[in-house]
Amino acid sequence: MSRPVSSAQAAQNAVVELMRVSPIADDLATRFTQAGHRLYLVGGPVRDAMLGRMGNDLDFTTDARPEQIMKIVSGWADAIWDTGIAFGTVGATRQGTTCEITTFRADAYDRVSRNPEVQFGDSIEADLVRRDFTVNAMAIDLSTKRFIDPHDGMAALAERRLDTPATPQESFADDPLRMMRAARFVSQLGFTPAPRVVEALSSMSGEIARITPERIQTELSKLLCGTHPREGIALLVDSGLADHVLPELPAMRLEIDEHHQHKDVYEHSLVVLDQAIDLEDKDAEPDLVLRLAALLHDIGKPDTRRLIPGGGVSFHHHEVVGAKMVRKRLKALRYSKDITESVAKLVFLHLRFHGYGNGEWTDSAVRRYVTDAGEMLPRLHKLVRADCTTRNRRKANMLQRTYDGLEERIARIAAEEDLAKVRPDLDGNEIMRVLGLPPGPMVGKAWTFLKELRLDRGPLEYDDAVAALREWAAEQGLGMPSGDADEAGDADQVADAGGGEQAR
């Protein structure tokens, strides 16, 4: 591609815009100048200003040493923290803007871990060459408003090209996390990696093993929540990085799905991811749980693939296997328990709708669908709709109309019965009174029986619920009280009885 015709003017325009939206940077630079030091805005904020998406986080670099930085910002900043001071970074906030100020770096890496031997540098040029990508290796000298771009970051930005200041091999050997960051920038910014970057990713993908799961998870989450996650995922898989961080994903590549409408399950999953994103609330933040579930909903297919005599393939119970695999992988990546269980639940339930047919479910089955999904129901609606990737327009429309019908039934039953709060018709105290039971495990079992009955038959009259409970108790071999027993304990006693928590 050719270089932009007016890159110098574009850079100057960015400087002007930067000063307009961030007078704090100018103010801070004055303090550094008065102290005899230079201050440069650097990295992401410079890139983002040129992209018209600047936020409230500013990164600076300076020739001042950390202790000198602390003196300069004292009395100016609303708050200061020094958790990164061993690496030359001082953090500060001013009027809602977060500033990170780092002394010029000229680090050496041991290339066994990703920990640098911290060495301070003496020039902005030496600092910029050690940065991850050329689009992040641009700076603005805030005292002179001079734009500094020794590695043609402006041209790379204009061309949406992702390249490294040094060779990619040097950059990734110093810090393998930069390989994950490359895929993240493809997703977030829509960049295309330079051929030499792709080559280095492919040849060095195993180096990612030096990075902790927590750091990998952070980059993966940012990638998935980007504007172009499909392209970022494709780079992970094509380069071989996914083999080390999410191996279940490339394992789906050769599995033909049962609809025979896609090259493989992997391609189908990318389409589902795209379609799930299209169903997100555009005014809300990207939904990481939904996107993970969309990407991984068929993760169990490779392990359940069976060839059918005479042609075809089946994946029986892949949702059950998939939910287990999701838990294992997300735990390994150090995702929170809440995220892990939410994604696993969606994967486990994503096929349930296909038993609905043309509306043959009873109201009881609809209640169970809603109750089993719980707070994941809105996401489950989106995942099920996104999972329709058939190219047969008539079939696709029919599936969407059928799901419309299911949602209408859910709304009707919910309005009648308050499905969000489905509980037995008798609480724990009443169960103990009717059966003459003390607090204990049998109270919890009775409560569970009544909840199942409630799901099957809907709300019951009190006398009907008592009769059903007595019949169940007789089947369990429980002796009936001779008369109405006094209430046996309060709700707190029930809670101590194992299973009594539900009764509250």
Short mmCIF file of C-alpha atoms in Angstrom, two decimals:
data_model
loop_
_atom_site.label_atom_id
_atom_site.label_comp_id
_atom_site.label_asym_id
_atom_site.label_seq_id
_atom_site.Cartn_x
_atom_site.Cartn_y
_atom_site.Cartn_z
CA MET A 1 0.00 0.00 0.00
CA SER A 2 1.13 3.57 -0.57
CA ARG A 3 1.77 5.92 2.30
CA PRO A 4 -0.94 8.48 3.07
CA VAL A 5 -0.47 11.66 1.10
CA SER A 6 -0.74 14.04 4.06
CA SER A 7 0.58 11.97 6.97
CA ALA A 8 2.52 14.94 8.38
CA GLN A 9 -0.61 17.08 8.40
CA ALA A 10 -2.61 14.24 9.93
CA ALA A 11 -0.02 13.96 12.70
CA GLN A 12 -0.20 17.69 13.37
CA ASN A 13 -3.99 17.53 13.45
CA ALA A 14 -3.74 14.75 16.00
CA VAL A 15 -1.46 16.88 18.18
CA VAL A 16 -3.97 19.75 18.06
CA GLU A 17 -6.84 17.42 18.92
CA LEU A 18 -4.83 15.90 21.72
CA MET A 19 -4.19 19.24 23.32
CA ARG A 20 -7.82 20.25 22.93
CA VAL A 21 -9.26 17.20 24.67
CA SER A 22 -6.48 16.78 27.21
CA PRO A 23 -5.21 20.03 28.75
CA ILE A 24 -4.05 17.91 31.68
CA ALA A 25 -1.20 16.60 29.50
CA ASP A 26 -0.11 20.15 28.73
CA ASP A 27 -0.32 21.13 32.38
CA LEU A 28 1.77 18.15 33.48
CA ALA A 29 4.37 18.81 30.78
CA THR A 30 4.85 22.33 32.12
CA ARG A 31 5.73 20.94 35.53
CA PHE A 32 8.28 18.56 34.03
CA THR A 33 9.83 21.33 31.92
CA GLN A 34 10.14 23.57 34.97
CA ALA A 35 11.94 20.72 36.75
CA GLY A 36 14.38 20.37 33.85
CA HIS A 37 12.91 17.22 32.29
CA ARG A 38 11.11 16.26 29.10
CA LEU A 39 7.70 14.62 29.03
CA TYR A 40 6.28 12.67 26.08
CA LEU A 41 2.79 11.36 25.49
CA VAL A 42 3.34 7.89 24.11
CA GLY A 43 1.78 4.66 22.94
CA GLY A 44 -1.94 3.94 22.96
CA PRO A 45 -3.19 7.48 23.67
CA VAL A 46 -1.30 8.82 20.64
CA ARG A 47 -2.64 6.02 18.47
CA ASP A 48 -6.18 6.44 19.76
CA ALA A 49 -6.12 10.22 19.29
CA MET A 50 -5.38 9.65 15.61
CA LEU A 51 -8.20 7.12 15.44
CA GLY A 52 -10.60 9.56 17.08
CA ARG A 53 -11.24 7.34 20.10
CA MET A 54 -9.18 8.84 22.89
CA GLY A 55 -10.19 7.95 26.44
CA ASN A 56 -9.32 9.14 29.94
CA ASP A 57 -6.14 7.10 30.40
CA LEU A 58 -2.88 8.76 29.40
CA ASP A 59 0.57 7.14 29.14
CA PHE A 60 3.73 9.22 29.38
CA THR A 61 7.43 8.58 29.23
CA THR A 62 10.19 10.85 30.52
CA ASP A 63 13.91 11.15 31.16
CA ALA A 64 13.13 11.79 34.84
CA ARG A 65 13.85 8.92 37.23
CA PRO A 66 11.00 7.49 39.37
CA GLU A 67 11.90 9.41 42.51
CA GLN A 68 12.01 12.64 40.50
CA ILE A 69 8.61 11.85 38.96
CA MET A 70 7.15 11.42 42.46
CA LYS A 71 8.37 14.89 43.45
CA ILE A 72 7.01 16.51 40.30
CA VAL A 73 3.48 15.08 40.59
CA SER A 74 3.23 15.61 44.35
CA GLY A 75 0.88 18.49 45.02
CA TRP A 76 -0.47 18.30 41.44
CA ALA A 77 -2.14 14.91 41.40
CA ASP A 78 -5.35 14.11 43.25
CA ALA A 79 -3.90 10.69 44.06
CA ILE A 80 -0.56 8.94 43.51
CA TRP A 81 0.40 5.26 43.61
CA ASP A 82 3.81 3.65 43.29
CA THR A 83 2.98 -0.04 42.85
CA GLY A 84 4.95 -0.06 39.58
CA ILE A 85 7.83 2.09 40.73
CA ALA A 86 10.27 -0.85 40.64
CA PHE A 87 9.63 -0.91 36.88
CA GLY A 88 9.96 2.86 36.61
CA THR A 89 6.22 3.67 36.59
CA VAL A 90 4.38 6.15 38.79
CA GLY A 91 0.60 6.35 38.60
CA ALA A 92 -1.47 9.45 39.27
CA THR A 93 -4.98 10.79 38.79
CA ARG A 94 -6.01 14.34 38.05
CA GLN A 95 -9.61 15.49 37.57
CA GLY A 96 -10.78 12.01 36.59
CA THR A 97 -7.89 11.32 34.21
CA THR A 98 -5.50 8.47 34.97
CA CYS A 99 -1.85 9.09 34.14
CA GLU A 100 0.95 6.53 34.06
CA ILE A 101 4.40 8.09 33.84
CA THR A 102 7.34 5.79 33.11
CA THR A 103 11.04 6.53 32.92
CA PHE A 104 12.63 5.79 29.53
CA ARG A 105 13.26 2.05 29.39
CA ALA A 106 16.03 0.04 27.76
CA ASP A 107 15.25 -3.35 29.29
CA ALA A 108 16.97 -6.67 28.75
CA TYR A 109 14.86 -9.85 28.94
CA ASP A 110 16.08 -13.22 30.15
CA ARG A 111 13.79 -14.89 27.54
CA VAL A 112 12.99 -17.69 29.96
CA SER A 113 10.27 -15.86 31.83
CA ARG A 114 8.80 -12.57 30.58
CA ASN A 115 10.37 -10.60 33.41
CA PRO A 116 12.72 -7.85 32.28
CA GLU A 117 15.89 -6.82 34.00
CA VAL A 118 14.81 -3.23 34.48
CA GLN A 119 17.21 -0.79 32.87
CA PHE A 120 16.45 2.88 32.42
CA GLY A 121 17.24 4.52 29.10
CA ASP A 122 18.35 7.99 28.11
CA SER A 123 16.42 8.73 24.92
CA ILE A 124 12.92 8.60 23.53
CA GLU A 125 14.20 6.76 20.45
CA ALA A 126 15.65 3.91 22.54
CA ASP A 127 12.41 3.72 24.49
CA LEU A 128 10.20 3.53 21.39
CA VAL A 129 12.13 0.71 19.73
CA ARG A 130 11.34 -1.63 22.66
CA ARG A 131 7.57 -1.16 22.34
CA ASP A 132 5.29 -3.88 21.04
CA PHE A 133 4.00 -2.46 17.72
CA THR A 134 4.85 0.47 15.49
CA VAL A 135 1.38 1.99 15.99
CA ASN A 136 2.24 2.14 19.70
CA ALA A 137 5.76 3.45 19.07
CA MET A 138 4.75 7.03 18.30
CA ALA A 139 5.18 9.89 20.74
CA ILE A 140 4.53 13.58 21.14
CA ASP A 141 7.10 15.84 22.80
CA LEU A 142 4.71 17.86 24.93
CA SER A 143 7.11 20.76 25.44
CA THR A 144 7.54 21.41 21.69
CA LYS A 145 4.41 19.64 20.32
CA ARG A 146 6.74 17.70 18.03
CA PHE A 147 5.48 14.40 16.63
CA ILE A 148 8.03 11.57 16.89
CA ASP A 149 7.60 8.53 14.65
CA PRO A 150 10.90 6.73 13.98
CA HIS A 151 9.22 3.46 12.93
CA ASP A 152 6.54 4.75 10.53
CA GLY A 153 3.70 4.10 12.94
CA MET A 154 1.60 6.77 11.22
CA ALA A 155 1.80 4.94 7.91
CA ALA A 156 0.99 1.63 9.58
CA LEU A 157 -1.99 3.26 11.29
CA ALA A 158 -3.28 4.69 8.02
CA GLU A 159 -2.92 1.29 6.37
CA ARG A 160 -4.36 -0.59 9.37
CA ARG A 161 -1.16 -2.64 9.39
CA LEU A 162 0.24 -4.30 12.50
CA ASP A 163 4.04 -4.49 12.59
CA THR A 164 6.81 -4.34 15.19
CA PRO A 165 9.53 -1.68 15.66
CA ALA A 166 12.26 -4.32 15.99
CA THR A 167 11.95 -7.70 14.28
CA PRO A 168 8.88 -9.67 15.41
CA GLN A 169 11.18 -12.45 16.59
CA GLU A 170 13.00 -10.06 18.94
CA SER A 171 9.79 -8.49 20.14
CA PHE A 172 7.97 -11.77 20.85
CA ALA A 173 11.03 -13.39 22.42
CA ASP A 174 11.25 -10.46 24.84
CA ASP A 175 7.58 -10.75 25.75
CA PRO A 176 5.49 -13.60 24.27
CA LEU A 177 2.29 -11.96 25.56
CA ARG A 178 2.70 -9.60 22.61
CA MET A 179 1.57 -12.47 20.38
CA MET A 180 -1.79 -12.52 22.16
CA ARG A 181 -1.82 -8.73 21.97
CA ALA A 182 -1.41 -8.92 18.20
CA ALA A 183 -4.60 -10.96 17.92
CA ARG A 184 -6.32 -8.58 20.31
CA PHE A 185 -5.43 -5.54 18.18
CA VAL A 186 -6.72 -7.33 15.10
CA SER A 187 -10.03 -7.67 16.94
CA GLN A 188 -10.17 -4.26 18.59
CA LEU A 189 -8.80 -2.10 15.78
CA GLY A 190 -9.43 -4.13 12.63
CA PHE A 191 -5.72 -4.24 11.77
CA THR A 192 -4.06 -6.75 9.46
CA PRO A 193 -0.77 -8.21 10.73
CA ALA A 194 2.25 -7.80 8.47
CA PRO A 195 3.44 -11.04 6.81
CA ARG A 196 6.57 -11.12 8.96
CA VAL A 197 4.43 -10.84 12.10
CA VAL A 198 2.27 -13.77 11.00
CA GLU A 199 5.38 -15.81 10.25
CA ALA A 200 6.81 -15.08 13.69
CA LEU A 201 3.51 -15.92 15.39
CA SER A 202 3.45 -19.29 13.66
CA SER A 203 7.06 -20.18 14.38
CA MET A 204 7.07 -18.94 17.99
CA SER A 205 3.57 -19.82 19.20
CA GLY A 206 4.96 -22.29 21.75
CA GLU A 207 6.67 -19.41 23.57
CA ILE A 208 3.27 -18.40 24.95
CA ALA A 209 3.77 -21.15 27.55
CA ARG A 210 5.99 -18.68 29.42
CA ILE A 211 2.95 -16.50 30.13
CA THR A 212 0.66 -17.01 33.12
CA PRO A 213 -2.94 -18.11 32.45
CA GLU A 214 -4.25 -14.94 34.06
CA ARG A 215 -2.46 -12.71 31.54
CA ILE A 216 -3.59 -14.88 28.62
CA GLN A 217 -7.17 -14.76 29.86
CA THR A 218 -7.11 -10.97 30.05
CA GLU A 219 -5.98 -10.68 26.44
CA LEU A 220 -8.47 -13.31 25.26
CA SER A 221 -11.32 -11.49 26.97
CA LYS A 222 -10.32 -8.18 25.39
CA LEU A 223 -10.09 -9.91 22.03
CA LEU A 224 -13.57 -11.41 22.35
CA CYS A 225 -15.03 -8.06 23.39
CA GLY A 226 -13.45 -6.26 20.43
CA THR A 227 -15.22 -5.02 17.32
CA HIS A 228 -13.85 -7.79 15.08
CA PRO A 229 -13.44 -10.86 17.35
CA ARG A 230 -13.86 -13.32 14.50
CA GLU A 231 -10.69 -12.00 12.81
CA GLY A 232 -8.77 -12.12 16.10
CA ILE A 233 -9.86 -15.71 16.75
CA ALA A 234 -8.90 -16.68 13.20
CA LEU A 235 -5.38 -15.33 13.77
CA LEU A 236 -5.07 -17.33 17.00
CA VAL A 237 -6.11 -20.53 15.23
CA ASP A 238 -4.24 -20.01 11.96
CA SER A 239 -0.98 -19.10 13.72
CA GLY A 240 -1.11 -22.06 16.10
CA LEU A 241 -1.44 -19.89 19.22
CA ALA A 242 -4.86 -21.38 19.94
CA ASP A 243 -3.23 -24.84 20.15
CA HIS A 244 -1.61 -23.60 23.37
CA VAL A 245 -4.25 -21.30 24.87
CA LEU A 246 -7.58 -22.73 23.66
CA PRO A 247 -6.81 -26.08 21.98
CA GLU A 248 -10.46 -27.15 21.87
CA LEU A 249 -11.09 -24.47 19.25
CA PRO A 250 -8.81 -25.72 16.45
CA ALA A 251 -9.91 -29.27 17.34
CA MET A 252 -13.32 -28.36 15.91
CA ARG A 253 -11.84 -27.45 12.55
CA LEU A 254 -12.21 -30.81 10.79
CA GLU A 255 -15.56 -31.81 12.23
CA ILE A 256 -18.42 -31.53 9.71
CA ASP A 257 -21.57 -30.36 11.47
CA GLU A 258 -24.81 -32.31 11.25
CA HIS A 259 -26.47 -29.75 8.98
CA HIS A 260 -23.76 -30.15 6.29
CA GLN A 261 -24.10 -26.43 5.63
CA HIS A 262 -20.65 -25.34 6.80
CA LYS A 263 -17.10 -26.31 6.07
CA ASP A 264 -16.73 -27.53 9.66
CA VAL A 265 -17.90 -26.96 13.21
CA TYR A 266 -15.20 -24.33 13.72
CA GLU A 267 -16.53 -22.20 10.87
CA HIS A 268 -20.08 -22.74 12.13
CA SER A 269 -19.00 -21.50 15.59
CA LEU A 270 -17.54 -18.32 14.11
CA VAL A 271 -20.82 -17.63 12.33
CA VAL A 272 -22.72 -18.19 15.58
CA LEU A 273 -20.34 -15.76 17.31
CA ASP A 274 -21.04 -13.12 14.68
CA GLN A 275 -24.79 -13.65 14.93
CA ALA A 276 -24.78 -13.57 18.72
CA ILE A 277 -22.95 -10.24 18.64
CA ASP A 278 -25.60 -8.90 16.25
CA LEU A 279 -28.23 -9.71 18.89
CA GLU A 280 -26.45 -7.85 21.71
CA ASP A 281 -27.82 -4.60 23.10
CA LYS A 282 -25.89 -2.01 21.09
CA ASP A 283 -26.09 0.50 23.96
CA ALA A 284 -24.51 -1.92 26.45
CA GLU A 285 -20.98 -3.22 26.92
CA PRO A 286 -19.97 -6.32 24.90
CA ASP A 287 -21.31 -9.48 26.55
CA LEU A 288 -18.26 -11.64 27.32
CA VAL A 289 -20.36 -14.54 28.67
CA LEU A 290 -22.55 -14.68 25.57
CA ARG A 291 -19.55 -14.43 23.24
CA LEU A 292 -17.67 -17.21 25.05
CA ALA A 293 -20.77 -19.40 24.94
CA ALA A 294 -21.31 -18.72 21.23
CA LEU A 295 -17.71 -19.56 20.41
CA LEU A 296 -17.61 -22.70 22.56
CA HIS A 297 -21.18 -24.01 22.33
CA ASP A 298 -20.11 -26.93 20.11
CA ILE A 299 -16.83 -27.60 21.89
CA GLY A 300 -18.01 -31.14 22.72
CA LYS A 301 -18.57 -32.22 19.13
CA PRO A 302 -15.11 -33.64 18.38
CA ASP A 303 -15.34 -35.98 21.39
CA THR A 304 -18.87 -37.15 20.52
CA ARG A 305 -18.58 -37.48 16.75
CA ARG A 306 -19.97 -40.74 15.40
CA LEU A 307 -20.30 -41.75 11.76
CA ILE A 308 -23.74 -43.03 10.83
CA PRO A 309 -23.87 -46.15 8.59
CA GLY A 310 -24.96 -45.13 5.15
CA GLY A 311 -23.65 -41.59 5.52
CA GLY A 312 -23.95 -38.72 7.93
CA VAL A 313 -22.53 -37.94 11.33
CA SER A 314 -23.99 -37.51 14.81
CA PHE A 315 -22.86 -35.69 17.96
CA HIS A 316 -25.14 -37.14 20.62
CA HIS A 317 -24.92 -35.45 24.03
CA HIS A 318 -22.25 -33.03 22.84
CA GLU A 319 -23.89 -30.34 24.99
CA VAL A 320 -23.27 -32.42 28.13
CA VAL A 321 -19.67 -33.16 27.20
CA GLY A 322 -19.21 -29.57 26.04
CA ALA A 323 -20.34 -28.10 29.37
CA LYS A 324 -17.74 -30.22 31.18
CA MET A 325 -15.03 -29.18 28.73
CA VAL A 326 -15.95 -25.52 29.11
CA ARG A 327 -15.60 -25.75 32.88
CA LYS A 328 -12.19 -27.39 32.58
CA ARG A 329 -10.83 -24.90 30.04
CA LEU A 330 -12.19 -21.73 31.64
CA LYS A 331 -10.92 -22.82 35.05
CA ALA A 332 -7.49 -23.41 33.50
CA LEU A 333 -7.61 -19.87 32.11
CA ARG A 334 -8.51 -18.57 35.60
CA TYR A 335 -11.91 -17.21 34.67
CA SER A 336 -14.11 -16.44 37.64
CA LYS A 337 -16.50 -19.09 38.92
CA ASP A 338 -19.45 -16.92 37.91
CA ILE A 339 -18.30 -16.60 34.29
CA THR A 340 -17.30 -20.26 34.09
CA GLU A 341 -20.63 -21.57 35.40
CA SER A 342 -22.66 -19.13 33.31
CA VAL A 343 -20.94 -20.18 30.07
CA ALA A 344 -21.18 -23.87 31.00
CA LYS A 345 -24.92 -23.53 31.67
CA LEU A 346 -25.51 -21.90 28.29
CA VAL A 347 -23.53 -24.61 26.51
CA PHE A 348 -25.46 -27.32 28.39
CA LEU A 349 -28.85 -25.79 27.53
CA HIS A 350 -28.28 -24.60 23.96
CA LEU A 351 -29.84 -27.71 22.39
CA ARG A 352 -32.88 -27.93 24.68
CA PHE A 353 -35.05 -25.84 22.36
CA HIS A 354 -34.73 -28.37 19.54
CA GLY A 355 -37.07 -30.68 21.44
CA TYR A 356 -39.77 -28.03 21.24
CA GLY A 357 -40.78 -29.10 17.74
CA ASN A 358 -43.73 -27.06 16.53
CA GLY A 359 -44.81 -26.14 20.02
CA GLU A 360 -45.45 -29.60 21.43
CA TRP A 361 -43.96 -28.75 24.84
CA THR A 362 -46.37 -28.73 27.73
CA ASP A 363 -46.50 -25.73 30.03
CA SER A 364 -44.55 -27.87 32.47
CA ALA A 365 -41.70 -28.22 29.95
CA VAL A 366 -41.72 -24.47 29.35
CA ARG A 367 -41.52 -23.83 33.10
CA ARG A 368 -38.53 -26.16 33.35
CA TYR A 369 -36.80 -24.44 30.43
CA VAL A 370 -37.16 -21.09 32.19
CA THR A 371 -36.25 -22.41 35.63
CA ASP A 372 -33.20 -24.32 34.41
CA ALA A 373 -31.92 -21.26 32.54
CA GLY A 374 -32.54 -18.94 35.48
CA GLU A 375 -30.89 -15.56 35.01
CA MET A 376 -29.20 -16.88 31.85
CA LEU A 377 -32.54 -16.97 30.00
CA PRO A 378 -32.04 -13.70 28.04
CA ARG A 379 -28.62 -14.93 26.92
CA LEU A 380 -29.99 -18.37 26.12
CA HIS A 381 -32.61 -16.75 23.86
CA LYS A 382 -29.82 -15.01 21.94
CA LEU A 383 -27.58 -18.08 21.76
CA VAL A 384 -30.35 -20.32 20.45
CA ARG A 385 -31.31 -17.79 17.78
CA ALA A 386 -27.66 -17.27 16.83
CA ASP A 387 -27.16 -21.03 16.50
CA CYS A 388 -29.48 -21.07 13.49
CA THR A 389 -26.99 -20.90 10.62
CA THR A 390 -28.82 -22.87 7.94
CA ARG A 391 -28.68 -21.34 4.46
CA ASN A 392 -32.20 -22.57 3.79
CA ARG A 393 -34.16 -19.33 4.18
CA ARG A 394 -37.50 -21.09 4.65
CA LYS A 395 -36.13 -23.34 7.39
CA ALA A 396 -34.38 -20.43 9.10
CA ASN A 397 -37.58 -18.35 9.13
CA MET A 398 -39.54 -21.31 10.48
CA LEU A 399 -37.06 -21.81 13.34
CA GLN A 400 -37.16 -18.12 14.24
CA ARG A 401 -40.98 -18.09 14.19
CA THR A 402 -41.05 -21.18 16.39
CA TYR A 403 -38.74 -19.54 18.90
CA ASP A 404 -40.90 -16.41 18.77
CA GLY A 405 -43.76 -18.67 19.79
CA LEU A 406 -41.78 -20.13 22.68
CA GLU A 407 -40.87 -16.68 23.96
CA GLU A 408 -44.54 -15.65 23.76
CA ARG A 409 -45.52 -18.72 25.82
CA ILE A 410 -42.80 -17.92 28.36
CA ALA A 411 -44.11 -14.36 28.66
CA ARG A 412 -47.69 -15.57 29.11
CA ILE A 413 -46.86 -18.17 31.75
CA ALA A 414 -44.49 -15.79 33.51
CA ALA A 415 -47.24 -13.16 33.71
CA GLU A 416 -49.62 -15.72 35.19
CA GLU A 417 -47.26 -17.47 37.58
CA ASP A 418 -44.21 -15.23 38.17
CA LEU A 419 -41.79 -17.84 36.82
CA ALA A 420 -38.80 -15.90 38.10
CA LYS A 421 -39.86 -16.90 41.62
CA VAL A 422 -41.08 -20.47 41.14
CA ARG A 423 -41.24 -22.01 44.63
CA PRO A 424 -43.21 -24.85 46.20
CA ASP A 425 -46.75 -24.14 47.31
CA LEU A 426 -45.75 -24.97 50.90
CA ASP A 427 -42.71 -23.54 52.66
CA GLY A 428 -40.36 -25.42 54.98
CA ASN A 429 -42.21 -24.57 58.15
CA GLU A 430 -45.51 -25.76 56.69
CA ILE A 431 -43.88 -28.98 55.46
CA MET A 432 -42.65 -29.70 58.99
CA ARG A 433 -46.07 -28.92 60.45
CA VAL A 434 -48.01 -31.09 58.00
CA LEU A 435 -45.66 -34.07 58.26
CA GLY A 436 -44.69 -33.64 61.90
CA LEU A 437 -41.02 -33.55 60.94
CA PRO A 438 -38.16 -31.96 62.85
CA PRO A 439 -35.58 -29.93 60.91
CA GLY A 440 -33.45 -32.29 58.82
CA PRO A 441 -32.64 -33.62 55.33
CA MET A 442 -36.17 -35.00 54.78
CA VAL A 443 -37.54 -31.44 54.88
CA GLY A 444 -35.27 -30.54 51.98
CA LYS A 445 -36.36 -33.63 50.03
CA ALA A 446 -40.01 -32.77 50.59
CA TRP A 447 -39.36 -29.21 49.47
CA THR A 448 -37.70 -30.48 46.28
CA PHE A 449 -40.65 -32.80 45.60
CA LEU A 450 -43.11 -29.93 45.92
CA LYS A 451 -41.04 -27.71 43.65
CA GLU A 452 -40.99 -30.41 40.96
CA LEU A 453 -44.73 -30.77 41.38
CA ARG A 454 -45.12 -27.01 41.01
CA LEU A 455 -43.15 -27.08 37.77
CA ASP A 456 -45.23 -29.97 36.43
CA ARG A 457 -48.70 -28.77 37.39
CA GLY A 458 -48.40 -25.07 38.02
CA PRO A 459 -49.75 -23.41 41.20
CA LEU A 460 -51.80 -25.72 43.42
CA GLU A 461 -54.53 -24.98 45.92
CA TYR A 462 -53.39 -25.44 49.52
CA ASP A 463 -55.45 -28.59 50.10
CA ASP A 464 -54.16 -30.15 46.86
CA ALA A 465 -50.55 -29.40 47.81
CA VAL A 466 -51.05 -30.92 51.28
CA ALA A 467 -52.67 -34.04 49.82
CA ALA A 468 -49.82 -34.50 47.35
CA LEU A 469 -47.26 -34.02 50.13
CA ARG A 470 -48.95 -36.60 52.36
CA GLU A 471 -49.08 -39.09 49.47
CA TRP A 472 -45.37 -38.56 48.79
CA ALA A 473 -44.55 -38.97 52.49
CA ALA A 474 -46.42 -42.27 52.62
CA GLU A 475 -44.39 -43.52 49.64
CA GLN A 476 -41.24 -42.56 51.54
CA GLY A 477 -42.39 -44.60 54.55
CA LEU A 478 -42.83 -41.57 56.77
CA GLY A 479 -45.32 -41.97 59.60
CA MET A 480 -48.12 -39.40 59.63
CA PRO A 481 -48.77 -37.28 62.74
CA SER A 482 -51.95 -38.15 64.62
CA GLY A 483 -53.13 -34.58 64.28
CA ASP A 484 -51.92 -31.20 63.23
CA ALA A 485 -48.53 -30.76 64.88
CA ASP A 486 -47.34 -27.48 66.21
CA GLU A 487 -44.98 -25.59 63.99
CA ALA A 488 -41.58 -27.23 64.34
CA GLY A 489 -39.10 -24.43 64.37
CA ASP A 490 -38.78 -21.29 62.37
CA ALA A 491 -37.15 -20.59 59.01
CA ASP A 492 -33.71 -20.27 60.59
CA GLN A 493 -34.01 -23.80 61.98
CA VAL A 494 -35.02 -25.02 58.54
CA ALA A 495 -31.92 -23.44 57.06
CA ASP A 496 -29.78 -25.52 59.42
CA ALA A 497 -31.49 -28.70 58.35
CA GLY A 498 -29.79 -29.27 55.01
CA GLY A 499 -32.05 -28.41 52.11
CA GLY A 500 -33.83 -25.88 54.24
CA GLU A 501 -32.07 -22.95 52.62
CA GLN A 502 -34.58 -23.14 49.76
CA ALA A 503 -37.44 -22.78 52.21
CA ARG A 504 -36.45 -19.23 53.06
#
